[in-house]
Amino acid sequence: AASSLEQARTKDPKDLNIAYHLGLAYFSQGDYDRAEPLFLEVFGLEPRRENLGYYLGFIGYQRRDFVGAAGYLRANVSTDPAFRQLATLYSGLVHSALGLRAEAEALIEEGVRLDPVSPLTAPAQRIREAIVAARREERRFRLEARANFYADSNVRVIPTEDGSPLVVALRDAKTRSTGNLFYLRGDYDAARTEHHTATVTTSFLQTLNHHLPD
């Protein structure tokens, strides 16, 4: 099919039907690099073509372009219940990858309702259970600590020489030092709902000069 469609596209490169079906042929072979440009060409002129949003969303998901995939899956149009379920379930996976677990859970539940007897229902329910478990296990308190080493050539911040006696005297003082920089940050999720989180944050920053501590 791909070979015949390639010949047809050579004869009529502007025909969107040929482009779409050639993209499907490549997609079926797992050749997403060649399928995607053809699908994008069709999407630019006919964004509501049957199942086109699903194909582009699937490719985006495989490439971990979750934001782009979410948009294509949201725009998908399909009269086939199986494709509607696939698009909804992949949209749930995309939202989960983006950290939007409440939305992901709702989309997967919707996908299950679209066809409760589908072979996809059981794995979809397991994915939903994993998302629910992950939401429950999210820690309310998070702590980040960092320690850096540095070398400073002008710890005292002495100005450049301008001829005045004070500056000349200052420039003879020791001003070089190695040191450490310490950073500590704590976050606490004080309140959580299905769609919102209120977080309290505090942080601490300290420099320590080894040779000029004062």
Short mmCIF file of C-alpha atoms in Angstrom, two decimals:
data_model
loop_
_atom_site.label_atom_id
_atom_site.label_comp_id
_atom_site.label_asym_id
_atom_site.label_seq_id
_atom_site.Cartn_x
_atom_site.Cartn_y
_atom_site.Cartn_z
CA ALA A 1 0.00 0.00 0.00
CA ALA A 2 2.77 2.42 0.90
CA SER A 3 4.54 1.88 -2.41
CA SER A 4 1.37 2.53 -4.43
CA LEU A 5 0.48 5.60 -2.36
CA GLU A 6 4.00 7.00 -2.80
CA GLN A 7 3.56 6.74 -6.57
CA ALA A 8 0.14 8.40 -6.32
CA ARG A 9 1.56 11.24 -4.21
CA THR A 10 4.30 11.84 -6.77
CA LYS A 11 1.60 12.35 -9.40
CA ASP A 12 -0.64 14.51 -7.15
CA PRO A 13 1.26 15.89 -4.13
CA LYS A 14 -1.62 18.21 -3.13
CA ASP A 15 -4.24 15.48 -2.69
CA LEU A 16 -5.00 15.31 1.05
CA ASN A 17 -6.61 11.88 0.81
CA ILE A 18 -3.41 10.42 -0.62
CA ALA A 19 -1.33 12.18 2.03
CA TYR A 20 -3.58 10.93 4.83
CA HIS A 21 -3.62 7.32 3.69
CA LEU A 22 0.12 7.31 3.02
CA GLY A 23 0.56 8.61 6.58
CA LEU A 24 -1.61 5.72 7.79
CA ALA A 25 0.54 3.25 5.88
CA TYR A 26 3.70 4.60 7.51
CA PHE A 27 1.99 4.75 10.91
CA SER A 28 0.99 1.09 10.62
CA GLN A 29 4.65 0.21 10.05
CA GLY A 30 5.71 2.24 13.09
CA ASP A 31 7.54 4.72 10.84
CA TYR A 32 6.39 7.83 12.73
CA ASP A 33 9.10 10.08 11.26
CA ARG A 34 7.53 9.77 7.83
CA ALA A 35 3.93 9.59 9.02
CA GLU A 36 3.96 12.75 11.14
CA PRO A 37 4.71 15.34 8.38
CA LEU A 38 1.91 13.91 6.25
CA PHE A 39 -0.57 14.00 9.14
CA LEU A 40 0.48 17.58 9.98
CA GLU A 41 -0.04 18.60 6.36
CA VAL A 42 -3.59 17.25 6.47
CA PHE A 43 -4.22 18.65 9.96
CA GLY A 44 -3.30 22.14 8.77
CA LEU A 45 -6.16 22.10 6.23
CA GLU A 46 -8.59 19.53 7.70
CA PRO A 47 -8.04 19.38 11.49
CA ARG A 48 -11.34 17.54 12.01
CA ARG A 49 -10.57 14.63 9.71
CA GLU A 50 -11.53 11.27 11.22
CA ASN A 51 -9.06 10.01 13.87
CA LEU A 52 -6.32 12.42 12.75
CA GLY A 53 -6.02 13.93 16.24
CA TYR A 54 -5.55 10.46 17.71
CA TYR A 55 -2.70 9.56 15.32
CA LEU A 56 -0.84 12.82 15.97
CA GLY A 57 -1.50 12.56 19.71
CA PHE A 58 -0.16 9.00 19.78
CA ILE A 59 3.02 10.06 17.97
CA GLY A 60 3.44 12.99 20.37
CA TYR A 61 3.03 10.66 23.35
CA GLN A 62 5.65 8.28 21.99
CA ARG A 63 8.06 11.21 21.60
CA ARG A 64 7.22 12.52 25.09
CA ASP A 65 5.81 15.76 23.67
CA PHE A 66 2.98 15.60 26.18
CA VAL A 67 1.76 19.17 25.75
CA GLY A 68 1.45 18.81 21.98
CA ALA A 69 -0.11 15.36 22.32
CA ALA A 70 -2.77 16.70 24.71
CA GLY A 71 -3.83 19.31 22.15
CA TYR A 72 -4.12 16.84 19.28
CA LEU A 73 -6.02 14.27 21.35
CA ARG A 74 -8.40 16.97 22.56
CA ALA A 75 -9.10 17.92 18.93
CA ASN A 76 -9.70 14.35 17.79
CA VAL A 77 -12.93 13.57 15.95
CA SER A 78 -14.10 9.98 15.57
CA THR A 79 -17.31 8.11 14.84
CA ASP A 80 -15.69 4.81 15.85
CA PRO A 81 -16.22 3.97 19.57
CA ALA A 82 -12.91 2.08 19.70
CA PHE A 83 -10.96 5.12 18.47
CA ARG A 84 -12.88 7.44 20.80
CA GLN A 85 -11.89 5.20 23.70
CA LEU A 86 -8.25 5.05 22.58
CA ALA A 87 -8.04 8.83 22.24
CA THR A 88 -9.59 9.34 25.69
CA LEU A 89 -7.32 6.80 27.38
CA TYR A 90 -4.19 8.25 25.78
CA SER A 91 -5.34 11.70 26.81
CA GLY A 92 -5.49 10.36 30.37
CA LEU A 93 -1.94 9.03 30.07
CA VAL A 94 -0.74 12.37 28.72
CA HIS A 95 -2.33 14.29 31.61
CA SER A 96 -0.78 11.86 34.08
CA ALA A 97 2.66 12.44 32.51
CA LEU A 98 2.10 16.19 32.89
CA GLY A 99 1.38 15.71 36.61
CA LEU A 100 -2.35 16.47 36.24
CA ARG A 101 -3.44 13.33 38.03
CA ALA A 102 -7.02 14.40 38.87
CA GLU A 103 -7.72 15.18 35.20
CA ALA A 104 -5.97 11.94 34.17
CA GLU A 105 -8.14 9.88 36.50
CA ALA A 106 -11.33 11.50 35.15
CA LEU A 107 -10.31 10.89 31.52
CA ILE A 108 -9.47 7.24 32.12
CA GLU A 109 -12.80 6.74 33.91
CA GLU A 110 -14.51 8.32 30.89
CA GLY A 111 -12.59 5.99 28.55
CA VAL A 112 -13.74 2.95 30.51
CA ARG A 113 -17.36 4.14 30.37
CA LEU A 114 -17.19 4.53 26.59
CA ASP A 115 -16.81 0.74 26.17
CA PRO A 116 -16.90 -1.26 29.43
CA VAL A 117 -16.43 -4.60 27.61
CA SER A 118 -13.45 -3.48 25.53
CA PRO A 119 -10.17 -5.44 25.91
CA LEU A 120 -8.66 -2.10 26.94
CA THR A 121 -10.93 -1.73 29.97
CA ALA A 122 -8.95 -3.96 32.35
CA PRO A 123 -5.54 -2.35 31.68
CA ALA A 124 -7.17 1.09 31.81
CA GLN A 125 -8.58 0.33 35.25
CA ARG A 126 -5.13 -0.78 36.44
CA ILE A 127 -3.66 2.50 35.17
CA ARG A 128 -6.38 4.43 37.01
CA GLU A 129 -5.62 2.53 40.23
CA ALA A 130 -1.91 3.37 39.85
CA ILE A 131 -2.73 7.07 39.39
CA VAL A 132 -4.98 7.07 42.46
CA ALA A 133 -2.26 5.35 44.51
CA ALA A 134 0.34 7.87 43.33
CA ARG A 135 -1.89 10.78 44.34
CA ARG A 136 -2.35 9.31 47.80
CA GLU A 137 1.38 8.75 48.27
CA GLU A 138 2.44 12.25 47.27
CA ARG A 139 4.36 13.71 50.18
CA ARG A 140 3.04 16.91 51.68
CA PHE A 141 6.49 17.97 52.89
CA ARG A 142 9.51 18.29 50.58
CA LEU A 143 13.03 19.37 51.51
CA GLU A 144 15.81 20.49 49.15
CA ALA A 145 19.41 21.07 50.30
CA ARG A 146 22.43 22.17 48.26
CA ALA A 147 26.07 22.93 49.05
CA ASN A 148 28.39 24.68 46.57
CA PHE A 149 32.10 25.54 46.65
CA TYR A 150 33.45 28.83 45.32
CA ALA A 151 36.59 30.97 45.10
CA ASP A 152 36.15 34.75 45.47
CA SER A 153 38.92 37.15 44.42
CA ASN A 154 37.40 40.20 46.13
CA VAL A 155 35.53 39.20 49.26
CA ARG A 156 35.88 42.66 50.81
CA VAL A 157 34.64 44.34 47.59
CA ILE A 158 37.55 46.77 47.52
CA PRO A 159 37.20 49.43 44.79
CA THR A 160 39.71 49.91 42.01
CA GLU A 161 42.65 52.19 42.80
CA ASP A 162 41.84 55.89 42.45
CA GLY A 163 44.88 57.44 44.17
CA SER A 164 43.22 58.27 47.51
CA PRO A 165 45.16 57.15 50.62
CA LEU A 166 42.20 55.16 51.95
CA VAL A 167 41.82 53.05 48.79
CA VAL A 168 45.58 52.48 48.61
CA ALA A 169 45.56 51.21 52.22
CA LEU A 170 42.54 48.98 51.61
CA ARG A 171 44.14 47.37 48.59
CA ASP A 172 46.93 45.96 50.76
CA ALA A 173 44.41 44.00 52.85
CA LYS A 174 43.76 40.32 52.23
CA THR A 175 40.68 39.92 50.04
CA ARG A 176 40.84 36.46 48.45
CA SER A 177 39.04 33.47 49.95
CA THR A 178 37.52 30.15 49.09
CA GLY A 179 34.13 29.36 50.58
CA ASN A 180 30.90 27.43 50.61
CA LEU A 181 27.35 28.40 49.77
CA PHE A 182 24.55 26.55 51.55
CA TYR A 183 20.94 26.54 50.40
CA LEU A 184 17.97 24.97 52.16
CA ARG A 185 14.34 25.03 51.03
CA GLY A 186 11.22 23.43 52.49
CA ASP A 187 7.75 23.10 50.89
CA TYR A 188 4.59 22.01 52.69
CA ASP A 189 1.24 21.39 50.97
CA ALA A 190 -1.04 22.99 53.54
CA ALA A 191 -4.27 22.26 51.68
CA ARG A 192 -5.22 19.99 48.81
CA THR A 193 -8.35 19.58 46.70
CA GLU A 194 -9.02 17.61 43.52
CA HIS A 195 -7.75 20.47 41.34
CA HIS A 196 -5.78 22.86 43.55
CA THR A 197 -2.92 22.79 46.07
CA ALA A 198 -1.88 25.55 48.48
CA THR A 199 1.82 25.31 49.35
CA VAL A 200 3.82 27.12 52.04
CA THR A 201 7.52 27.61 51.17
CA THR A 202 10.50 28.85 53.16
CA SER A 203 14.17 29.05 52.18
CA PHE A 204 17.57 29.84 53.72
CA LEU A 205 20.78 30.96 51.97
CA GLN A 206 24.17 31.26 53.69
CA THR A 207 27.70 31.96 52.45
CA LEU A 208 30.77 30.94 54.47
CA ASN A 209 34.19 32.40 53.59
CA HIS A 210 36.99 30.11 54.76
CA HIS A 211 39.69 32.82 55.17
CA LEU A 212 37.59 35.93 55.78
CA PRO A 213 34.58 34.72 57.78
CA ASP A 214 33.69 38.21 59.03
#
